[in-house]
Amino acid sequence: MPLSVKHDYPSAADETLVQWAQRGDTEAFEELVHRHRDKIYARALMMMRNDDQALEFSQEAWVKAWQRLVQFQGDSSFATWVTRIVINLCLDQLRRQKRVRTESIEAMDEESGGVERHLPVPESNPTAGLEQDELRRRIDEALGKLTDAHRTVVVLHEFEGLEYKEIAKRVGISIGTVMSRLFYARRRLAFLLQSLKRERSE
Amino acid sequence: MKTNEQLIDLQAYVDGELSDEKRRRVEAALPADIDARELVEGLRRLSGLLRDHEPKAAVPWSREFYWSQIRRRIDADAAGSQATSAPAHAASTASASSALGWLRWLIPALGVATVAVVVSTRSTGPAHREFAVAAGGDDITMADVSSTVFRSESDGVTVHWIQ
């Protein structure tokens, strides 16, 4: 009678868990979910700025990852692959939302940079003296004050490390628009972080 | 005061997205351009700041509950895929039934047509009588030979042949 092999899931590398999961091992997949769920959720939350949507899209991303697992060839890390799935889900939702509010001021301003056009260039060290956790929180707050369009290019460029061309392709805009959105988003962020610094010193 | 195009070129320089020619031009101009140098420095620091302090967040549910939600969706999707193939099977069955329905009507009709053709091509007499009996029907020959009626119980039809 053959002995059934019980895998040591917590000790296995991602690559090994992926191989097991590709053969239908749901326990291996559950371990992958456990390891990377916070990162996937955090990315969704950063893009959507909404807890419910972040939970919804992060779960949806895992379901899609399971369904498409055979397509994963290991060209990137597994976490990067799932992150791209959740980003695509968020981008689809943002496009749908944008269609609903095409007449908004935000939509009219996003190409020109709106008020950010008049902001100063980033100063060298806008957040000197802040503690690490406090800094993270302040950066998150500042990101939350950007428009969806501006925040999206910042997330894709700064946190996902995508080049202009790749961002343009994913978001469905020209490279020129990527460059202008990124510039105005950075100016706005620098301005917001400077404001926080001023609040702190007062 | 720099134009938007100049500012965006400086950003592209920081991001490593300039062509070689433009990059050389920017690098040649930077030593004498304090504003440009400050902008480049500011953009680099901001990028570093963001990348080093990426906001974090944790799923507000337990491992078990979060996974159970995902597992439920995976199972529901799998069941859904099976359900979508079931209606397709049902549709093909319905289509087959529909075809059989037509056949149910077509077969007797063909039988009637065959009988009608045979009746029309044969004259009255023994051969006619034989066929009618073989077909399981009653053959009634009128004495005045002007009319023949064929009725088939199995096909549920009656044929009048008038000469």
Short mmCIF file of C-alpha atoms in Angstrom, two decimals:
data_model
loop_
_atom_site.label_atom_id
_atom_site.label_comp_id
_atom_site.label_asym_id
_atom_site.label_seq_id
_atom_site.Cartn_x
_atom_site.Cartn_y
_atom_site.Cartn_z
CA MET A 1 0.00 0.00 0.00
CA PRO A 2 1.62 3.32 -1.04
CA LEU A 3 2.41 5.80 1.67
CA SER A 4 0.82 9.20 1.25
CA VAL A 5 3.41 11.99 1.41
CA LYS A 6 2.52 14.92 3.64
CA HIS A 7 4.34 17.98 2.40
CA ASP A 8 5.96 20.42 4.76
CA TYR A 9 4.18 23.46 3.38
CA PRO A 10 5.47 26.18 5.73
CA SER A 11 9.07 25.24 4.97
CA ALA A 12 8.70 24.92 1.21
CA ALA A 13 9.91 27.65 -1.15
CA ASP A 14 7.36 29.57 -3.23
CA GLU A 15 8.54 27.83 -6.39
CA THR A 16 7.92 24.42 -4.85
CA LEU A 17 4.50 25.41 -3.53
CA VAL A 18 3.59 26.69 -6.99
CA GLN A 19 4.57 23.35 -8.55
CA TRP A 20 2.45 21.46 -6.03
CA ALA A 21 -0.45 23.86 -6.50
CA GLN A 22 -0.19 23.48 -10.28
CA ARG A 23 -0.88 19.78 -9.72
CA GLY A 24 -4.07 20.69 -7.85
CA ASP A 25 -2.74 20.84 -4.29
CA THR A 26 -4.99 23.40 -2.61
CA GLU A 27 -3.04 23.24 0.65
CA ALA A 28 0.06 24.45 -1.18
CA PHE A 29 -1.98 27.25 -2.71
CA GLU A 30 -3.40 28.19 0.69
CA GLU A 31 0.16 28.53 1.99
CA LEU A 32 0.99 30.87 -0.91
CA VAL A 33 -2.11 32.93 -0.15
CA HIS A 34 -1.10 33.15 3.49
CA ARG A 35 2.41 34.29 2.65
CA HIS A 36 1.47 37.03 0.22
CA ARG A 37 -2.06 38.06 1.14
CA ASP A 38 -1.03 41.25 2.95
CA LYS A 39 1.05 42.48 0.03
CA ILE A 40 -1.76 41.83 -2.45
CA TYR A 41 -4.32 43.46 -0.19
CA ALA A 42 -2.05 46.45 0.46
CA ARG A 43 -1.57 47.01 -3.27
CA ALA A 44 -5.32 46.89 -3.88
CA LEU A 45 -5.91 49.24 -0.97
CA MET A 46 -3.28 51.67 -2.21
CA MET A 47 -4.93 51.83 -5.61
CA MET A 48 -8.59 51.84 -4.59
CA ARG A 49 -8.42 53.66 -1.21
CA ASN A 50 -11.39 51.59 -0.08
CA ASP A 51 -11.27 48.66 2.37
CA ASP A 52 -14.20 46.76 0.90
CA GLN A 53 -12.94 47.03 -2.66
CA ALA A 54 -9.42 46.10 -1.55
CA LEU A 55 -10.73 42.93 0.10
CA GLU A 56 -12.92 42.15 -2.88
CA PHE A 57 -10.20 42.59 -5.50
CA SER A 58 -7.52 40.87 -3.44
CA GLN A 59 -9.74 37.78 -3.11
CA GLU A 60 -10.67 37.94 -6.76
CA ALA A 61 -6.98 38.09 -7.64
CA TRP A 62 -6.33 34.88 -5.70
CA VAL A 63 -9.22 33.12 -7.41
CA LYS A 64 -7.88 34.18 -10.81
CA ALA A 65 -4.38 33.14 -9.80
CA TRP A 66 -5.67 29.65 -8.99
CA GLN A 67 -7.57 29.43 -12.27
CA ARG A 68 -4.56 30.59 -14.30
CA LEU A 69 -1.88 28.83 -12.30
CA VAL A 70 -0.90 26.57 -15.18
CA GLN A 71 -0.04 29.71 -17.16
CA PHE A 72 2.51 30.85 -14.57
CA GLN A 73 5.91 30.05 -16.01
CA GLY A 74 8.10 31.62 -13.34
CA ASP A 75 9.25 34.56 -15.49
CA SER A 76 8.70 36.76 -12.42
CA SER A 77 8.25 35.86 -8.78
CA PHE A 78 4.89 34.39 -7.84
CA ALA A 79 4.13 37.42 -5.64
CA THR A 80 4.85 39.80 -8.54
CA TRP A 81 2.61 37.74 -10.81
CA VAL A 82 -0.33 37.90 -8.40
CA THR A 83 0.34 41.59 -7.76
CA ARG A 84 -0.02 42.25 -11.49
CA ILE A 85 -3.33 40.39 -11.46
CA VAL A 86 -4.72 42.51 -8.63
CA ILE A 87 -3.44 45.69 -10.30
CA ASN A 88 -5.26 44.77 -13.50
CA LEU A 89 -8.46 44.19 -11.55
CA CYS A 90 -8.07 47.60 -9.89
CA LEU A 91 -7.32 49.31 -13.20
CA ASP A 92 -10.45 47.78 -14.74
CA GLN A 93 -12.52 49.09 -11.86
CA LEU A 94 -10.94 52.55 -12.04
CA ARG A 95 -11.73 52.70 -15.75
CA ARG A 96 -15.35 51.79 -15.04
CA GLN A 97 -15.54 54.45 -12.33
CA LYS A 98 -13.99 57.02 -14.64
CA ARG A 99 -16.60 56.30 -17.31
CA VAL A 100 -19.29 57.09 -14.78
CA ARG A 101 -17.86 60.48 -13.84
CA THR A 102 -16.36 61.78 -17.06
CA GLU A 103 -17.75 65.23 -16.40
CA SER A 104 -16.00 65.64 -13.06
CA ILE A 105 -13.41 68.32 -12.43
CA GLU A 106 -10.90 65.61 -11.71
CA ALA A 107 -11.30 64.16 -15.18
CA MET A 108 -10.85 67.57 -16.77
CA ASP A 109 -7.80 68.39 -14.69
CA GLU A 110 -5.93 65.15 -14.81
CA GLU A 111 -4.19 65.72 -18.14
CA SER A 112 -3.01 69.23 -17.29
CA GLY A 113 -2.16 68.41 -13.72
CA GLY A 114 -4.84 70.75 -12.38
CA VAL A 115 -3.72 72.77 -9.38
CA GLU A 116 -0.49 70.77 -9.13
CA ARG A 117 0.78 72.73 -12.11
CA HIS A 118 1.33 75.70 -9.81
CA LEU A 119 3.08 73.85 -7.02
CA PRO A 120 6.78 74.19 -6.28
CA VAL A 121 9.29 71.57 -7.35
CA PRO A 122 10.05 68.95 -4.68
CA GLU A 123 12.56 70.13 -2.12
CA SER A 124 15.46 67.91 -1.24
CA ASN A 125 14.21 66.36 1.95
CA PRO A 126 10.59 67.12 2.67
CA THR A 127 10.20 64.71 5.55
CA ALA A 128 13.38 65.06 7.57
CA GLY A 129 12.95 64.15 11.22
CA LEU A 130 9.88 61.93 10.91
CA GLU A 131 9.93 58.41 12.39
CA GLN A 132 9.75 55.51 9.93
CA ASP A 133 6.23 54.37 10.80
CA GLU A 134 5.00 57.92 10.95
CA LEU A 135 6.59 58.57 7.58
CA ARG A 136 4.86 55.55 6.06
CA ARG A 137 1.55 56.76 7.40
CA ARG A 138 2.10 60.28 6.08
CA ILE A 139 3.06 58.98 2.67
CA ASP A 140 -0.08 56.85 2.63
CA GLU A 141 -2.17 59.90 3.53
CA ALA A 142 -0.53 61.93 0.80
CA LEU A 143 -1.14 59.17 -1.75
CA GLY A 144 -4.76 59.18 -0.70
CA LYS A 145 -5.04 62.84 -1.63
CA LEU A 146 -3.95 62.26 -5.21
CA THR A 147 -6.49 61.66 -7.94
CA ASP A 148 -6.93 58.03 -9.01
CA ALA A 149 -5.15 58.81 -12.29
CA HIS A 150 -2.12 60.37 -10.60
CA ARG A 151 -1.90 57.79 -7.84
CA THR A 152 -2.04 54.95 -10.37
CA VAL A 153 1.07 56.11 -12.25
CA VAL A 154 2.94 56.68 -8.99
CA VAL A 155 2.10 53.19 -7.75
CA LEU A 156 3.04 51.55 -11.04
CA HIS A 157 6.27 53.49 -11.39
CA GLU A 158 7.58 53.84 -7.84
CA PHE A 159 6.30 50.66 -6.23
CA GLU A 160 5.95 48.26 -9.15
CA GLY A 161 9.02 49.61 -10.95
CA LEU A 162 7.34 49.72 -14.35
CA GLU A 163 8.81 51.78 -17.18
CA TYR A 164 6.82 54.55 -18.84
CA LYS A 165 6.06 52.37 -21.85
CA GLU A 166 4.68 49.55 -19.72
CA ILE A 167 2.56 51.94 -17.65
CA ALA A 168 1.15 53.48 -20.84
CA LYS A 169 0.20 50.04 -22.12
CA ARG A 170 -1.42 48.91 -18.90
CA VAL A 171 -3.36 52.09 -18.22
CA GLY A 172 -4.22 52.70 -21.87
CA ILE A 173 -2.72 56.18 -22.21
CA SER A 174 0.17 57.71 -24.17
CA ILE A 175 3.72 57.81 -22.83
CA GLY A 176 3.48 61.62 -22.83
CA THR A 177 0.45 61.43 -20.54
CA VAL A 178 2.29 59.01 -18.25
CA MET A 179 5.18 61.50 -17.99
CA SER A 180 2.96 64.48 -17.27
CA ARG A 181 0.79 62.62 -14.76
CA LEU A 182 3.85 61.31 -12.99
CA PHE A 183 5.43 64.76 -12.83
CA TYR A 184 2.35 66.46 -11.44
CA ALA A 185 1.72 63.59 -9.04
CA ARG A 186 5.26 63.93 -7.66
CA ARG A 187 4.89 67.67 -7.29
CA ARG A 188 1.65 67.19 -5.45
CA LEU A 189 3.19 64.56 -3.19
CA ALA A 190 6.16 66.81 -2.44
CA PHE A 191 3.79 69.63 -1.64
CA LEU A 192 1.66 67.45 0.63
CA LEU A 193 4.68 66.08 2.46
CA GLN A 194 6.07 69.58 2.92
CA SER A 195 2.73 70.67 4.35
CA LEU A 196 2.86 67.79 6.81
CA LYS A 197 6.33 68.79 7.83
CA ARG A 198 5.19 72.37 8.42
CA GLU A 199 2.22 71.15 10.49
CA ARG A 200 4.61 69.13 12.60
CA SER A 201 6.98 72.03 13.24
CA GLU A 202 4.19 74.43 14.24
CA MET B 1 11.73 79.49 -15.35
CA LYS B 2 11.63 76.16 -17.13
CA THR B 3 9.03 75.04 -19.61
CA ASN B 4 6.91 71.97 -18.86
CA GLU B 5 8.83 70.08 -21.51
CA GLN B 6 12.15 70.86 -19.83
CA LEU B 7 10.80 69.81 -16.42
CA ILE B 8 9.45 66.55 -17.78
CA ASP B 9 12.74 65.86 -19.57
CA LEU B 10 14.55 66.30 -16.26
CA GLN B 11 12.17 63.83 -14.66
CA ALA B 12 12.76 61.36 -17.50
CA TYR B 13 16.49 61.83 -16.91
CA VAL B 14 16.04 60.89 -13.22
CA ASP B 15 13.94 57.88 -14.21
CA GLY B 16 16.48 56.70 -16.77
CA GLU B 17 13.99 57.11 -19.58
CA LEU B 18 15.79 59.64 -21.79
CA SER B 19 17.36 58.75 -25.11
CA ASP B 20 21.18 58.76 -25.13
CA GLU B 21 21.28 62.02 -27.04
CA LYS B 22 18.93 63.86 -24.67
CA ARG B 23 20.66 62.39 -21.65
CA ARG B 24 24.03 63.73 -22.80
CA ARG B 25 22.46 67.14 -23.40
CA VAL B 26 20.95 67.24 -19.89
CA GLU B 27 24.20 66.12 -18.29
CA ALA B 28 26.10 68.81 -20.15
CA ALA B 29 23.68 71.51 -18.94
CA LEU B 30 23.35 70.43 -15.30
CA PRO B 31 26.62 71.85 -13.86
CA ALA B 32 25.62 75.38 -14.81
CA ASP B 33 21.93 75.09 -13.97
CA ILE B 34 21.23 75.25 -10.23
CA ASP B 35 17.44 75.00 -10.61
CA ALA B 36 17.75 71.88 -12.73
CA ARG B 37 20.16 70.31 -10.25
CA GLU B 38 17.79 71.02 -7.35
CA LEU B 39 14.87 69.52 -9.23
CA VAL B 40 16.87 66.42 -10.12
CA GLU B 41 17.98 66.05 -6.51
CA GLY B 42 14.44 66.59 -5.21
CA LEU B 43 12.95 64.01 -7.57
CA ARG B 44 15.60 61.45 -6.65
CA ARG B 45 15.00 61.92 -2.94
CA LEU B 46 11.25 61.73 -3.33
CA SER B 47 11.53 58.49 -5.31
CA GLY B 48 13.88 57.01 -2.71
CA LEU B 49 11.58 58.13 0.08
CA LEU B 50 8.55 56.47 -1.50
CA ARG B 51 10.33 53.23 -2.33
CA ASP B 52 11.87 52.96 1.13
CA HIS B 53 8.62 53.70 2.92
CA GLU B 54 5.98 51.94 0.89
CA PRO B 55 2.76 52.01 2.92
CA LYS B 56 1.84 48.61 4.30
CA ALA B 57 -1.52 47.09 5.17
CA ALA B 58 -2.71 43.77 6.55
CA VAL B 59 -5.82 41.82 5.67
CA PRO B 60 -8.23 42.47 8.55
CA TRP B 61 -9.40 38.83 8.61
CA SER B 62 -7.89 35.68 10.11
CA ARG B 63 -5.96 33.32 7.88
CA GLU B 64 -8.72 30.73 8.10
CA PHE B 65 -11.58 33.08 7.33
CA TYR B 66 -9.79 34.79 4.44
CA TRP B 67 -8.89 31.46 2.87
CA SER B 68 -12.40 30.08 3.39
CA GLN B 69 -13.79 33.01 1.38
CA ILE B 70 -11.35 32.38 -1.45
CA ARG B 71 -11.93 28.63 -1.36
CA ARG B 72 -15.68 29.17 -1.52
CA ARG B 73 -15.26 31.30 -4.65
CA ILE B 74 -12.94 28.79 -6.28
CA ASP B 75 -15.44 26.01 -5.62
CA ALA B 76 -18.36 28.15 -6.80
CA ASP B 77 -16.52 28.98 -10.03
CA ALA B 78 -15.73 25.33 -10.60
CA ALA B 79 -19.40 24.44 -10.02
CA GLY B 80 -20.40 27.30 -12.31
CA SER B 81 -18.26 25.94 -15.14
CA GLN B 82 -19.95 22.58 -14.80
CA ALA B 83 -23.36 24.23 -14.71
CA THR B 84 -22.63 26.13 -17.92
CA SER B 85 -21.85 22.86 -19.68
CA ALA B 86 -25.08 21.28 -18.31
CA PRO B 87 -27.43 23.74 -20.04
CA ALA B 88 -25.50 23.16 -23.25
CA HIS B 89 -26.19 19.44 -22.88
CA ALA B 90 -29.84 20.19 -22.09
CA ALA B 91 -30.06 22.38 -25.17
CA SER B 92 -28.68 19.66 -27.41
CA THR B 93 -31.10 17.16 -25.87
CA ALA B 94 -33.98 19.56 -26.43
CA SER B 95 -32.85 20.00 -29.99
CA ALA B 96 -32.78 16.24 -30.48
CA SER B 97 -36.23 15.93 -28.91
CA SER B 98 -37.48 18.61 -31.22
CA ALA B 99 -36.10 16.68 -34.19
CA LEU B 100 -37.76 13.51 -32.90
CA GLY B 101 -40.98 15.46 -32.54
CA TRP B 102 -40.82 16.32 -36.21
CA LEU B 103 -40.08 12.72 -37.04
CA ARG B 104 -43.14 11.70 -35.03
CA TRP B 105 -45.27 13.69 -37.43
CA LEU B 106 -43.14 13.11 -40.49
CA ILE B 107 -43.28 9.29 -40.43
CA PRO B 108 -47.10 9.02 -40.57
CA ALA B 109 -47.17 11.78 -43.16
CA LEU B 110 -44.68 9.88 -45.27
CA GLY B 111 -46.78 6.78 -44.82
CA VAL B 112 -49.85 8.64 -46.03
CA ALA B 113 -47.95 10.10 -48.96
CA THR B 114 -46.65 6.67 -49.92
CA VAL B 115 -50.11 5.18 -49.77
CA ALA B 116 -51.52 8.05 -51.76
CA VAL B 117 -48.86 7.60 -54.44
CA VAL B 118 -49.42 3.86 -54.60
CA VAL B 119 -53.15 4.30 -54.71
CA SER B 120 -52.87 6.90 -57.40
CA THR B 121 -50.61 4.76 -59.59
CA ARG B 122 -52.59 1.51 -59.29
CA SER B 123 -55.95 0.70 -60.56
CA THR B 124 -58.59 -1.07 -58.49
CA GLY B 125 -58.40 -4.87 -58.44
CA PRO B 126 -56.69 -7.66 -56.61
CA ALA B 127 -53.31 -5.97 -56.40
CA HIS B 128 -54.91 -2.93 -54.80
CA ARG B 129 -56.72 -5.08 -52.32
CA GLU B 130 -53.50 -6.96 -51.42
CA PHE B 131 -51.62 -3.74 -50.70
CA ALA B 132 -54.38 -2.37 -48.53
CA VAL B 133 -54.50 -5.50 -46.44
CA ALA B 134 -50.72 -5.62 -46.14
CA ALA B 135 -50.74 -2.05 -44.91
CA GLY B 136 -53.15 -3.06 -42.17
CA GLY B 137 -56.05 -0.98 -43.42
CA ASP B 138 -59.58 -1.63 -44.61
CA ASP B 139 -60.20 -1.45 -48.31
CA ILE B 140 -63.76 -0.68 -49.34
CA THR B 141 -64.52 -0.92 -53.06
CA MET B 142 -67.74 0.66 -54.07
CA ALA B 143 -69.96 -1.47 -56.22
CA ASP B 144 -70.42 1.22 -58.85
CA VAL B 145 -66.60 1.36 -59.24
CA SER B 146 -66.57 5.11 -59.14
CA SER B 147 -65.03 5.53 -55.71
CA THR B 148 -62.48 3.74 -53.54
CA VAL B 149 -61.79 4.58 -49.90
CA PHE B 150 -58.67 3.51 -48.05
CA ARG B 151 -58.46 3.92 -44.26
CA SER B 152 -55.41 3.09 -42.24
CA GLU B 153 -55.97 2.72 -38.51
CA SER B 154 -52.29 2.64 -37.77
CA ASP B 155 -51.64 5.91 -39.63
CA GLY B 156 -55.02 7.35 -38.72
CA VAL B 157 -55.83 8.46 -42.26
CA THR B 158 -58.47 7.88 -44.86
CA VAL B 159 -57.87 8.17 -48.62
CA HIS B 160 -60.71 8.61 -51.12
CA TRP B 161 -59.93 7.46 -54.67
CA ILE B 162 -62.50 8.53 -57.22
CA GLN B 163 -62.57 7.25 -60.80
#
